[in-house]
Short mmCIF file of C-alpha atoms in Angstrom, two decimals:
data_model
loop_
_atom_site.label_atom_id
_atom_site.label_comp_id
_atom_site.label_asym_id
_atom_site.label_seq_id
_atom_site.Cartn_x
_atom_site.Cartn_y
_atom_site.Cartn_z
CA UNK A 324 11.94 -13.79 -12.27
CA UNK A 325 13.90 -16.55 -10.57
CA UNK A 326 13.29 -20.13 -11.72
CA UNK A 327 11.86 -21.01 -8.33
CA UNK A 328 9.39 -18.11 -8.41
CA UNK A 329 8.35 -18.99 -11.96
CA UNK A 330 7.68 -22.58 -10.97
CA UNK A 331 5.64 -21.59 -7.93
CA UNK A 332 3.68 -19.08 -9.96
CA UNK A 333 2.74 -21.62 -12.62
CA UNK A 334 2.30 -24.71 -10.44
CA UNK A 335 -1.39 -24.22 -9.57
CA UNK A 336 -2.32 -23.18 -13.13
CA UNK A 337 -0.63 -26.22 -14.67
CA UNK A 338 -2.24 -28.50 -12.09
CA UNK A 339 -5.66 -26.99 -12.73
CA UNK A 340 -5.23 -27.42 -16.50
CA UNK A 341 -4.36 -31.08 -16.03
CA UNK A 342 -7.23 -31.76 -13.65
CA UNK A 343 -9.64 -30.17 -16.12
CA UNK A 344 -8.25 -32.24 -18.97
CA UNK A 345 -7.91 -35.61 -17.27
CA UNK A 346 -9.77 -35.51 -13.95
CA UNK A 347 -8.30 -37.39 -11.00
CA UNK A 348 -6.64 -34.82 -8.78
CA UNK A 349 -4.11 -37.20 -7.18
CA UNK A 350 -2.44 -38.51 -10.36
CA UNK A 351 -2.42 -35.03 -11.89
CA UNK A 352 -0.79 -33.63 -8.77
CA UNK A 353 1.94 -36.31 -8.90
CA UNK A 354 2.54 -35.56 -12.58
CA UNK A 355 2.84 -31.81 -11.95
CA UNK A 356 5.21 -32.37 -9.05
CA UNK A 357 7.49 -34.41 -11.34
CA UNK A 358 7.33 -31.75 -14.05
CA UNK A 359 8.31 -29.10 -11.49
CA UNK A 360 11.24 -31.22 -10.33
CA UNK A 361 12.35 -31.70 -13.95
CA UNK A 362 12.17 -27.95 -14.57
CA UNK A 363 14.08 -27.19 -11.37
CA UNK A 364 16.92 -29.36 -12.71
CA UNK A 365 16.84 -28.35 -16.39
CA UNK A 366 15.99 -24.65 -16.48
CA UNK A 367 18.93 -23.32 -14.50
CA UNK A 368 21.35 -25.00 -16.94
CA UNK A 369 19.39 -25.04 -20.25
CA UNK A 370 17.69 -21.71 -19.74
CA UNK A 371 14.03 -20.92 -19.11
CA UNK A 372 11.81 -21.92 -22.08
CA UNK A 373 9.99 -19.17 -23.98
CA UNK A 374 6.64 -20.45 -22.70
CA UNK A 375 7.30 -21.85 -19.22
CA UNK A 376 3.68 -22.70 -18.50
CA UNK A 377 3.36 -24.54 -21.84
CA UNK A 378 6.58 -26.45 -21.15
CA UNK A 379 5.38 -27.51 -17.71
CA UNK A 380 1.95 -28.52 -19.02
CA UNK A 381 3.50 -30.63 -21.80
CA UNK A 382 5.95 -32.38 -19.48
CA UNK A 383 3.28 -32.92 -16.83
CA UNK A 384 0.86 -34.32 -19.43
CA UNK A 385 3.52 -36.71 -20.68
CA UNK A 386 4.22 -37.79 -17.14
CA UNK A 387 0.51 -38.19 -16.50
CA UNK A 388 0.25 -40.53 -19.49
CA UNK A 389 3.07 -42.65 -18.12
CA UNK A 390 1.42 -42.79 -14.70
CA UNK A 391 -1.89 -43.61 -16.31
CA UNK A 392 -0.39 -46.54 -18.19
CA UNK A 393 0.72 -47.84 -14.84
CA UNK A 394 -1.97 -50.19 -13.61
CA UNK A 395 -2.55 -48.60 -10.24
CA UNK A 396 -3.16 -45.23 -11.78
CA UNK A 397 -5.60 -46.73 -14.26
CA UNK A 398 -7.57 -48.35 -11.47
CA UNK A 399 -7.65 -45.09 -9.62
CA UNK A 400 -8.81 -43.30 -12.71
CA UNK A 401 -11.63 -45.74 -13.25
CA UNK A 402 -12.76 -45.19 -9.69
CA UNK A 403 -12.74 -41.45 -10.02
CA UNK A 404 -13.99 -41.19 -13.60
CA UNK A 405 -17.55 -41.30 -12.37
CA UNK A 406 -16.93 -38.58 -9.82
CA UNK A 407 -15.08 -36.07 -11.89
CA UNK A 408 -16.31 -34.38 -15.00
CA UNK A 409 -13.37 -32.85 -16.78
CA UNK A 410 -14.49 -29.71 -18.54
CA UNK A 411 -13.11 -27.91 -21.53
CA UNK A 412 -10.15 -25.91 -20.18
CA UNK A 413 -10.96 -22.99 -22.48
CA UNK A 414 -14.53 -22.62 -21.33
CA UNK A 415 -13.92 -22.29 -17.62
CA UNK A 416 -12.60 -19.01 -16.30
CA UNK A 417 -8.99 -19.64 -15.28
CA UNK A 418 -9.33 -17.13 -12.49
CA UNK A 419 -11.18 -19.69 -10.36
CA UNK A 420 -8.49 -22.37 -10.72
CA UNK A 421 -6.33 -21.34 -7.80
CA UNK A 422 -9.38 -20.89 -5.60
CA UNK A 423 -10.73 -24.33 -6.56
CA UNK A 424 -7.35 -25.86 -5.79
CA UNK A 425 -7.07 -24.10 -2.43
CA UNK A 426 -10.55 -25.26 -1.47
CA UNK A 427 -9.75 -28.81 -2.51
CA UNK A 428 -6.48 -28.85 -0.55
CA UNK A 429 -8.32 -27.61 2.55
CA UNK A 430 -11.16 -30.12 2.17
CA UNK A 431 -12.90 -30.80 5.50
CA UNK A 432 -12.17 -34.54 5.29
CA UNK A 433 -8.42 -33.82 5.75
CA UNK A 434 -6.55 -33.25 8.99
CA UNK A 435 -5.08 -29.80 9.47
CA UNK A 436 -1.47 -30.96 8.97
CA UNK A 437 -2.47 -32.69 5.72
CA UNK A 438 -4.25 -29.55 4.51
CA UNK A 439 -1.07 -27.58 5.19
CA UNK A 440 1.21 -30.03 3.37
CA UNK A 441 -1.08 -30.41 0.36
CA UNK A 442 -1.67 -26.66 0.03
CA UNK A 443 2.05 -25.96 0.02
CA UNK A 444 2.70 -28.62 -2.60
CA UNK A 445 -0.27 -28.35 -4.94
CA UNK A 446 -0.85 -24.58 -4.79
CA UNK A 447 2.49 -23.35 -3.48
CA UNK A 448 4.48 -25.53 -5.87
CA UNK A 449 6.92 -26.60 -3.15
CA UNK A 450 8.56 -30.00 -3.28
CA UNK A 451 7.96 -32.60 -0.60
CA UNK A 452 11.59 -32.17 0.47
CA UNK A 453 11.21 -28.40 0.88
CA UNK A 454 8.06 -28.82 2.95
CA UNK A 455 9.77 -31.45 5.09
CA UNK A 456 12.72 -29.14 5.76
CA UNK A 457 10.40 -26.27 6.62
CA UNK A 458 8.60 -28.38 9.21
CA UNK A 459 11.71 -30.21 10.45
CA UNK A 460 10.35 -33.67 9.75
CA UNK A 461 11.57 -36.42 7.41
CA UNK A 462 10.51 -36.29 3.78
CA UNK A 463 8.70 -39.61 4.19
CA UNK A 464 6.43 -38.08 6.83
CA UNK A 465 5.32 -35.27 4.52
CA UNK A 466 5.09 -37.67 1.56
CA UNK A 467 2.77 -39.86 3.59
CA UNK A 468 0.61 -36.90 4.67
CA UNK A 469 0.22 -35.84 1.05
CA UNK A 470 -0.63 -39.25 -0.32
CA UNK A 471 -3.04 -39.88 2.53
CA UNK A 472 -4.68 -36.52 1.91
CA UNK A 473 -5.11 -37.36 -1.76
CA UNK A 474 -6.64 -40.74 -0.88
CA UNK A 475 -9.15 -38.99 1.34
CA UNK A 476 -10.03 -36.46 -1.34
CA UNK A 477 -10.61 -39.33 -3.74
CA UNK A 478 -12.72 -41.22 -1.20
CA UNK A 479 -14.78 -38.12 -0.41
CA UNK A 480 -15.68 -37.75 -4.08
CA UNK A 481 -14.82 -34.05 -3.99
CA UNK A 482 -14.81 -32.67 -7.49
CA UNK A 483 -12.68 -29.92 -8.96
CA UNK A 484 -15.31 -27.24 -8.74
CA UNK A 485 -16.32 -24.41 -6.50
CA UNK A 486 -18.58 -25.48 -3.62
CA UNK A 487 -22.14 -24.22 -3.33
CA UNK A 488 -22.55 -20.71 -1.92
CA UNK A 489 -23.95 -22.12 1.33
CA UNK A 490 -20.83 -24.22 1.82
CA UNK A 491 -18.39 -21.70 0.43
CA UNK A 492 -17.94 -19.40 3.45
CA UNK A 493 -17.01 -22.31 5.68
CA UNK A 494 -14.54 -23.68 3.12
CA UNK A 495 -12.91 -20.30 2.56
CA UNK A 496 -12.62 -19.91 6.34
CA UNK A 497 -10.71 -23.22 6.45
CA UNK A 498 -8.35 -21.98 3.72
CA UNK A 499 -7.71 -18.80 5.70
CA UNK A 500 -6.99 -20.77 8.87
CA UNK A 501 -4.52 -22.98 6.97
CA UNK A 502 -2.75 -19.96 5.46
CA UNK A 503 -2.53 -18.26 8.86
CA UNK A 504 -1.16 -21.48 10.35
CA UNK A 505 1.54 -21.60 7.65
CA UNK A 506 2.34 -17.96 8.38
CA UNK A 507 2.71 -18.57 12.11
CA UNK A 508 4.72 -21.72 11.55
CA UNK A 509 7.23 -19.59 9.66
CA UNK A 510 7.16 -16.75 12.15
CA UNK A 511 10.24 -18.01 13.93
CA UNK A 512 12.21 -15.74 16.15
CA UNK A 513 15.65 -16.66 14.95
CA UNK A 514 16.78 -16.37 11.37
CA UNK A 515 19.43 -18.98 12.10
CA UNK A 516 16.86 -21.69 12.63
CA UNK A 517 15.25 -20.77 9.33
CA UNK A 518 18.46 -21.25 7.36
CA UNK A 519 17.91 -23.52 4.36
CA UNK A 520 14.23 -23.51 5.08
CA UNK A 521 11.58 -22.15 2.79
CA UNK A 522 10.31 -18.85 4.12
CA UNK A 523 6.88 -19.98 5.20
CA UNK A 524 5.76 -16.46 6.14
CA UNK A 525 6.59 -15.20 2.64
CA UNK A 526 4.86 -18.23 1.13
CA UNK A 527 1.75 -17.68 3.27
CA UNK A 528 1.63 -14.02 2.24
CA UNK A 529 2.03 -14.96 -1.43
CA UNK A 530 -0.80 -17.52 -1.26
CA UNK A 531 -3.02 -15.10 0.66
CA UNK A 532 -2.44 -12.49 -2.06
CA UNK A 533 -3.56 -15.10 -4.61
CA UNK A 534 -6.65 -15.88 -2.56
CA UNK A 535 -7.39 -12.18 -2.30
CA UNK A 536 -7.09 -11.67 -6.05
CA UNK A 537 -9.77 -14.38 -6.45
CA UNK A 538 -12.00 -13.01 -3.70
CA UNK A 539 -11.40 -9.25 -3.79
CA UNK A 540 -14.67 -8.45 -1.99
CA UNK A 541 -14.10 -10.79 0.96
CA UNK A 542 -13.30 -8.57 3.93
CA UNK A 543 -11.83 -11.37 6.01
CA UNK A 544 -9.38 -12.42 3.29
CA UNK A 545 -8.25 -8.78 3.04
CA UNK A 546 -8.08 -8.65 6.84
CA UNK A 547 -5.91 -11.76 6.94
CA UNK A 548 -3.51 -10.34 4.36
CA UNK A 549 -3.31 -7.05 6.26
CA UNK A 550 -2.72 -8.93 9.53
CA UNK A 551 0.16 -10.88 7.97
CA UNK A 552 1.75 -7.74 6.48
CA UNK A 553 1.43 -5.76 9.71
CA UNK A 554 2.81 -8.63 11.80
CA UNK A 555 5.65 -9.55 9.46
CA UNK A 556 6.68 -5.86 9.31
CA UNK A 557 7.91 -6.12 12.89
CA UNK A 558 9.97 -9.23 12.34
CA UNK A 559 13.39 -7.53 12.00
CA UNK A 560 13.00 -6.11 15.52
CA UNK A 561 11.32 -8.94 17.39
CA UNK A 562 14.38 -10.98 18.33
CA UNK A 563 17.33 -9.94 20.45
CA UNK A 564 20.92 -11.09 19.81
CA UNK A 565 20.42 -13.86 22.41
CA UNK A 566 17.45 -15.31 20.52
CA UNK A 567 14.96 -14.10 23.11
CA UNK A 568 11.75 -12.45 21.97
CA UNK A 569 11.76 -8.69 22.26
CA UNK A 570 8.29 -7.54 23.34
CA UNK A 571 6.61 -4.81 21.29
CA UNK A 572 7.27 -2.22 23.99
CA UNK A 573 11.04 -2.72 23.77
CA UNK A 574 11.46 -3.17 20.01
CA UNK A 575 13.65 -0.82 17.98
CA UNK A 576 10.85 0.58 15.83
CA UNK A 577 13.27 2.06 13.30
CA UNK A 578 13.85 -1.52 12.16
CA UNK A 579 10.22 -2.12 11.29
CA UNK A 580 9.36 -2.47 7.61
CA UNK A 581 7.62 0.84 6.88
CA UNK A 582 6.46 -0.20 3.41
CA UNK A 583 4.73 -3.33 4.72
CA UNK A 584 3.13 -1.23 7.46
CA UNK A 585 1.89 1.36 4.94
CA UNK A 586 0.45 -1.40 2.70
CA UNK A 587 -1.18 -3.16 5.64
CA UNK A 588 -2.66 0.03 7.09
CA UNK A 589 -4.11 1.09 3.72
CA UNK A 590 -5.59 -2.35 3.14
CA UNK A 591 -7.21 -2.68 6.57
CA UNK A 592 -8.50 0.91 6.53
CA UNK A 593 -10.22 0.39 3.18
CA UNK A 594 -11.58 -2.98 4.24
CA UNK A 595 -13.01 -1.83 7.56
CA UNK A 596 -14.87 0.92 5.70
CA UNK A 597 -16.48 -1.40 3.17
CA UNK A 598 -16.81 -5.00 4.35
CA UNK A 599 -18.77 -6.68 7.16
CA UNK A 600 -16.56 -6.91 10.25
CA UNK A 601 -14.68 -10.13 11.05
CA UNK A 602 -12.04 -11.45 13.46
CA UNK A 603 -9.08 -11.26 11.04
CA UNK A 604 -9.93 -7.64 10.26
CA UNK A 605 -10.08 -6.79 13.95
CA UNK A 606 -6.74 -8.46 14.63
CA UNK A 607 -5.26 -6.55 11.69
CA UNK A 608 -6.72 -3.30 13.04
CA UNK A 609 -5.09 -3.97 16.43
CA UNK A 610 -1.76 -4.70 14.71
CA UNK A 611 -2.15 -1.46 12.75
CA UNK A 612 -2.66 0.61 15.92
CA UNK A 613 0.55 -0.86 17.38
CA UNK A 614 2.49 -0.34 14.15
CA UNK A 615 1.39 3.28 13.83
CA UNK A 616 2.78 4.32 17.22
CA UNK A 617 6.20 5.96 16.77
CA UNK A 618 7.11 4.99 20.35
CA UNK A 619 5.62 2.38 22.68
CA UNK A 620 4.32 5.12 25.01
CA UNK A 621 2.42 6.65 22.07
CA UNK A 622 0.31 3.50 21.63
CA UNK A 623 -3.41 4.29 21.52
CA UNK A 624 -4.43 1.76 24.18
CA UNK A 625 -8.05 2.96 24.49
CA UNK A 626 -8.50 2.21 20.79
CA UNK A 627 -6.86 -1.21 21.16
CA UNK A 628 -9.13 -1.95 24.11
CA UNK A 629 -12.17 -0.99 22.04
CA UNK A 630 -11.05 -3.33 19.25
CA UNK A 631 -10.49 -6.18 21.73
CA UNK A 632 -13.98 -5.57 23.14
CA UNK A 633 -15.37 -6.04 19.63
CA UNK A 634 -13.21 -9.10 19.02
CA UNK A 635 -14.29 -10.53 22.35
CA UNK A 636 -17.96 -10.26 21.39
CA UNK A 637 -17.43 -11.46 17.80
CA UNK A 638 -14.97 -14.33 18.29
CA UNK A 639 -14.31 -14.96 21.98
CA UNK A 640 -11.41 -17.17 22.99
CA UNK A 641 -8.95 -17.57 25.86
CA UNK A 642 -6.14 -15.63 24.12
CA UNK A 643 -8.52 -12.80 23.22
CA UNK A 644 -9.57 -12.62 26.88
CA UNK A 645 -5.93 -12.38 28.00
CA UNK A 646 -4.88 -9.81 25.41
CA UNK A 647 -7.96 -7.75 26.26
CA UNK A 648 -6.92 -7.75 29.92
CA UNK A 649 -3.46 -6.46 28.96
CA UNK A 650 -5.05 -3.61 26.98
CA UNK A 651 -7.48 -2.96 29.82
CA UNK A 652 -4.59 -2.73 32.29
CA UNK A 653 -2.77 -0.27 30.03
CA UNK A 654 -5.85 1.98 30.10
CA UNK A 655 -7.05 1.52 33.68
CA UNK A 656 -3.89 0.52 35.50
CA UNK A 657 -2.25 -2.79 36.40
CA UNK A 658 -4.13 -3.38 39.66
CA UNK A 659 -7.53 -3.35 37.96
CA UNK A 660 -6.00 -5.58 35.30
CA UNK A 661 -4.90 -8.07 37.95
CA UNK A 662 -8.45 -8.22 39.34
CA UNK A 663 -9.80 -9.04 35.89
CA UNK A 664 -7.09 -11.63 35.40
CA UNK A 665 -8.08 -13.39 38.61
CA UNK A 666 -11.68 -13.54 37.38
CA UNK A 667 -10.66 -14.77 33.91
CA UNK A 668 -8.71 -17.63 35.40
CA UNK A 669 -12.01 -19.30 36.30
CA UNK A 670 -12.20 -20.32 32.62
CA UNK A 671 -10.77 -23.88 32.50
CA UNK A 672 -9.08 -23.06 29.17
CA UNK A 673 -6.97 -20.47 31.01
CA UNK A 674 -6.43 -22.05 34.43
CA UNK A 675 -2.71 -22.72 34.82
CA UNK A 676 -1.93 -21.59 31.25
CA UNK A 677 1.59 -20.16 30.95
CA UNK A 678 0.28 -16.99 29.32
CA UNK A 679 -1.79 -16.27 32.44
CA UNK A 680 1.42 -16.46 34.51
CA UNK A 681 3.21 -14.26 31.97
CA UNK A 682 0.47 -11.61 31.95
CA UNK A 683 0.24 -11.69 35.75
CA UNK A 684 4.02 -11.27 35.99
CA UNK A 685 3.88 -8.31 33.60
CA UNK A 686 1.07 -6.61 35.52
CA UNK A 687 2.71 -7.25 38.90
CA UNK A 688 5.90 -5.76 37.50
CA UNK A 689 4.02 -2.65 36.32
CA UNK A 690 2.36 -2.41 39.74
CA UNK A 691 5.79 -2.38 41.40
CA UNK A 692 5.55 -5.82 42.99
CA UNK A 693 8.83 -7.09 41.56
CA UNK A 694 9.26 -10.03 43.91
CA UNK A 695 5.93 -11.61 42.92
CA UNK A 696 6.49 -10.64 39.29
CA UNK A 697 9.72 -12.62 39.21
CA UNK A 698 8.03 -15.72 40.65
CA UNK A 699 5.36 -15.57 37.95
CA UNK A 700 7.85 -14.97 35.14
CA UNK A 701 9.69 -18.08 36.31
CA UNK A 702 6.46 -20.04 36.47
CA UNK A 703 5.53 -18.93 32.94
CA UNK A 704 9.01 -19.85 31.64
CA UNK A 705 8.63 -23.37 32.99
CA UNK A 706 5.24 -23.83 31.32
CA UNK A 707 5.78 -22.36 27.86
CA UNK A 708 6.45 -24.61 24.86
CA UNK A 709 8.28 -21.90 22.91
CA UNK A 710 12.06 -21.53 23.14
CA UNK A 711 12.26 -17.78 22.32
CA UNK A 712 9.41 -17.03 24.71
CA UNK A 713 11.11 -19.07 27.42
CA UNK A 714 14.34 -17.10 26.93
CA UNK A 715 12.44 -13.84 27.20
CA UNK A 716 10.57 -14.88 30.35
CA UNK A 717 13.75 -16.13 32.03
CA UNK A 718 15.52 -12.89 31.13
CA UNK A 719 12.70 -10.83 32.64
CA UNK A 720 12.82 -12.93 35.81
CA UNK A 721 16.61 -12.47 36.02
CA UNK A 722 16.29 -8.67 35.61
CA UNK A 723 14.09 -8.61 38.68
CA UNK A 724 16.79 -10.00 40.96
CA UNK A 725 18.05 -13.39 42.08
CA UNK A 726 15.53 -16.14 42.69
CA UNK A 727 14.60 -16.73 46.33
CA UNK A 728 14.40 -20.48 45.79
CA UNK B 1398 3.40 -30.00 17.80
CA UNK B 1399 6.04 -32.63 18.18
CA UNK B 1400 5.94 -34.93 21.19
CA UNK B 1401 8.62 -37.28 22.41
CA UNK B 1402 7.18 -40.46 23.83
CA UNK B 1403 9.74 -41.94 26.20
CA UNK B 1404 9.69 -45.56 27.26
CA UNK B 1405 11.55 -46.39 30.44
CA UNK B 1406 12.49 -49.79 31.81
CA UNK B 1407 13.34 -50.88 35.31
CA UNK B 1408 14.25 -54.10 37.07
CA UNK B 1409 10.67 -55.02 37.85
CA UNK B 1410 9.47 -54.51 34.29
CA UNK B 1411 12.44 -56.38 32.95
CA UNK B 1412 11.80 -59.39 35.17
CA UNK B 1413 8.14 -59.37 34.27
CA UNK B 1414 9.04 -59.26 30.58
CA UNK B 1415 11.61 -62.04 30.82
CA UNK B 1416 9.30 -64.18 32.95
CA UNK B 1417 6.33 -63.80 30.65
CA UNK B 1418 5.27 -66.37 28.10
CA UNK B 1419 6.56 -66.41 24.56
CA UNK B 1420 3.07 -65.56 23.34
CA UNK B 1421 2.89 -62.57 25.64
CA UNK B 1422 6.22 -61.26 24.44
CA UNK B 1423 5.27 -61.73 20.80
CA UNK B 1424 2.12 -59.79 21.51
CA UNK B 1425 4.18 -56.95 22.99
CA UNK B 1426 6.45 -56.74 19.99
CA UNK B 1427 3.46 -56.82 17.68
CA UNK B 1428 1.91 -53.91 19.55
CA UNK B 1429 5.04 -51.85 18.83
CA UNK B 1430 5.14 -52.92 15.18
CA UNK B 1431 1.47 -52.05 14.72
CA UNK B 1432 1.99 -48.66 16.34
CA UNK B 1433 4.94 -47.85 14.06
CA UNK B 1434 2.91 -48.88 11.04
CA UNK B 1435 -0.09 -46.78 12.04
CA UNK B 1436 2.00 -43.72 12.88
CA UNK B 1437 3.87 -43.95 9.58
CA UNK B 1438 0.59 -44.42 7.74
CA UNK B 1439 -1.02 -41.37 9.30
CA UNK B 1440 2.02 -39.19 8.64
CA UNK B 1441 2.59 -38.61 12.35
CA UNK B 1442 5.82 -40.57 12.82
CA UNK B 1443 9.01 -38.55 12.76
CA UNK B 1444 11.35 -41.25 14.06
CA UNK B 1445 11.32 -44.11 16.55
CA UNK B 1446 13.93 -46.36 18.04
CA UNK B 1447 14.69 -48.96 20.68
CA UNK B 1448 17.82 -48.40 22.75
CA UNK B 1449 20.48 -50.93 23.62
CA UNK B 1450 20.87 -52.28 27.14
CA UNK B 1451 22.28 -49.61 29.47
CA UNK B 1452 25.42 -51.75 29.86
CA UNK B 1453 26.28 -50.55 26.33
CA UNK B 1454 26.07 -46.91 27.34
CA UNK B 1455 29.08 -44.62 27.43
CA UNK B 1456 29.26 -41.51 29.51
CA UNK B 1457 31.20 -38.65 28.06
CA UNK B 1458 32.93 -36.15 30.29
CA UNK B 1459 34.82 -33.20 28.83
CA UNK B 1460 36.97 -31.19 31.20
CA UNK B 1461 40.38 -29.60 31.35
CA UNK B 1462 40.85 -30.19 27.63
CA UNK B 1463 40.38 -33.93 28.00
CA UNK B 1464 37.54 -36.21 27.02
CA UNK B 1465 36.97 -39.05 29.45
CA UNK B 1466 34.71 -41.94 28.51
CA UNK B 1467 33.30 -44.23 31.15
CA UNK B 1468 31.52 -47.46 30.24
CA UNK B 1469 28.44 -48.94 31.86
CA UNK B 1470 26.91 -50.63 33.68
CA UNK B 1471 25.94 -47.77 35.91
CA UNK B 1472 24.78 -49.49 39.05
CA UNK B 1473 22.93 -46.49 40.42
CA UNK B 1474 20.52 -46.44 37.50
CA UNK B 1475 17.14 -47.69 38.67
CA UNK B 1476 15.16 -46.61 35.65
CA UNK B 1477 16.62 -46.17 32.23
CA UNK B 1478 15.49 -45.04 28.80
CA UNK B 1479 14.72 -48.05 26.62
CA UNK B 1480 13.11 -46.54 23.57
CA UNK B 1481 11.38 -43.53 22.07
CA UNK B 1482 8.90 -42.32 19.49
CA UNK B 1483 9.10 -38.80 18.13
CA UNK B 1484 5.66 -38.01 16.74
CA UNK B 1485 3.98 -34.92 15.35
CA UNK B 1486 0.33 -34.74 16.37
CA UNK B 1487 -2.55 -32.30 16.29
CA UNK B 1488 -2.87 -32.35 20.07
CA UNK B 1489 -1.30 -33.59 23.28
CA UNK B 1490 -4.35 -35.83 23.78
CA UNK B 1491 -3.63 -37.53 20.48
CA UNK B 1492 0.00 -38.15 21.50
CA UNK B 1493 -1.20 -39.63 24.79
CA UNK B 1494 -3.58 -41.86 22.85
CA UNK B 1495 -0.59 -43.27 20.92
CA UNK B 1496 1.45 -43.64 24.10
CA UNK B 1497 -1.34 -45.66 25.73
CA UNK B 1498 -0.88 -48.34 23.05
CA UNK B 1499 2.70 -49.01 24.17
CA UNK B 1500 2.86 -52.26 26.20
CA UNK B 1501 5.25 -50.69 28.76
CA UNK B 1502 2.42 -48.33 29.71
CA UNK B 1503 1.07 -51.26 31.78
CA UNK B 1504 4.00 -50.59 34.17
CA UNK B 1505 3.56 -46.81 34.15
CA UNK B 1506 6.86 -46.40 32.33
CA UNK B 1507 5.73 -44.31 29.39
CA UNK B 1508 6.07 -40.55 29.37
CA UNK B 1509 4.90 -37.96 26.81
CA UNK B 1510 6.74 -34.65 26.59
CA UNK B 1511 6.11 -31.77 24.18
CA UNK B 1512 9.12 -30.63 22.15
CA UNK B 1513 9.71 -26.88 22.36
CA UNK B 1514 9.12 -24.88 19.18
CA UNK B 1515 11.22 -22.02 17.81
CA UNK B 1516 8.18 -19.89 17.01
CA UNK B 1517 6.86 -17.47 19.56
CA UNK B 1518 3.93 -15.14 20.06
CA UNK B 1519 4.11 -11.37 19.83
CA UNK B 1520 4.09 -9.72 23.23
#
């Protein structure tokens, strides 16, 4: 195992051990971060110690003592001593540590960006610098988000323990949303832009696997993991040489990752048969139907439409409405799709949205109205906030002939 | 999402600024300082800066293998960029909230523009 992988594997366990021993999440987290940095410097030259976790725990404990001697840390500890009851590390099942940490990092008192940064550092074992590079912001910005997040956790009095069952579902849902956000943040179209950046998609998949090993019976966690695997499987084929997105219909399917697809399909099939249905599972099921089609024209659109109907009733949202219309048009024809699109636009969340223009352009194109299709592709290109999507939309507009304007 | 908050100046705003009282100007500078502090504190600030007078600007023209530099002032410029904040916020509304705290917003010279991302949806 590479040093980096070893560090990331042990980071949450070492942090959990420290929090159990000393209490005070924020100081422990700082101490672990410094131990990880020390290991990242020493291990590649001195060799990996026989007991890496023990080494990290010892160094982190030493560092914690130094921080504790520092007055500020002592004051903080006094404040939190009443709130945290450190237990005996041997008596608590270690299997819950990563889950407790994930839930703490995604505490409802934190903003979403803080939850993301703290999760990547405390559970993912990434350094502040690595997180900053991944998000293309200065290190100070991420450092501030993390320290602010830790202040809020302290102020909220959240302890290092699993929340009550009534609260748990909501908290786990927040963790899943954060992990999916990390995944999507890393789902960049160009590999060039990702150079020297931590692979956030791989990190999100790794953390979701950890979450799943702690909650093996949670259908939505399994659904999320399957969704990530089935989406990431298409990555090698989703970008053209010009950096424009290649839509599913035009992707070279021989470049898809067949192993990831097989794993994802198995996982979602088993989950759908055993767990209560949820939105992540449905999205994974839709991804699976796409991935299983050898050619775009083999896609089982009636099945996709059925899944979107379910998703629409279970977790309605503007993007679900739009994607459902695309599936509907593939089954019933583009003109019927266009009628539904006109009706859907009454929703203020969709009025003027660039994806409405893009879907309209696509359906007009399929209906043979190339002139109008081009106009709407151009309109969508002007409104999108995504560079690869903009390139794709402009390319589609250009394919349909020169602009009249 | 990252948003670039652009602050423009023009003749009218400049005259108003120069003609205002010392106290008023101090208040304006304090508003900027307080905004920087709050944005840094919340972890939303990426970078901010005030730009020099446009007379210090240089225009760069590359053509026919030559680089030509022309110096300001550029008389045709009615409105020019005077400063910027690059922030990362949870929503466009939040970015607009920050922009509204900029004193130049009183002249309608503050603009908020989303920065394009390199991620994209599956289609």
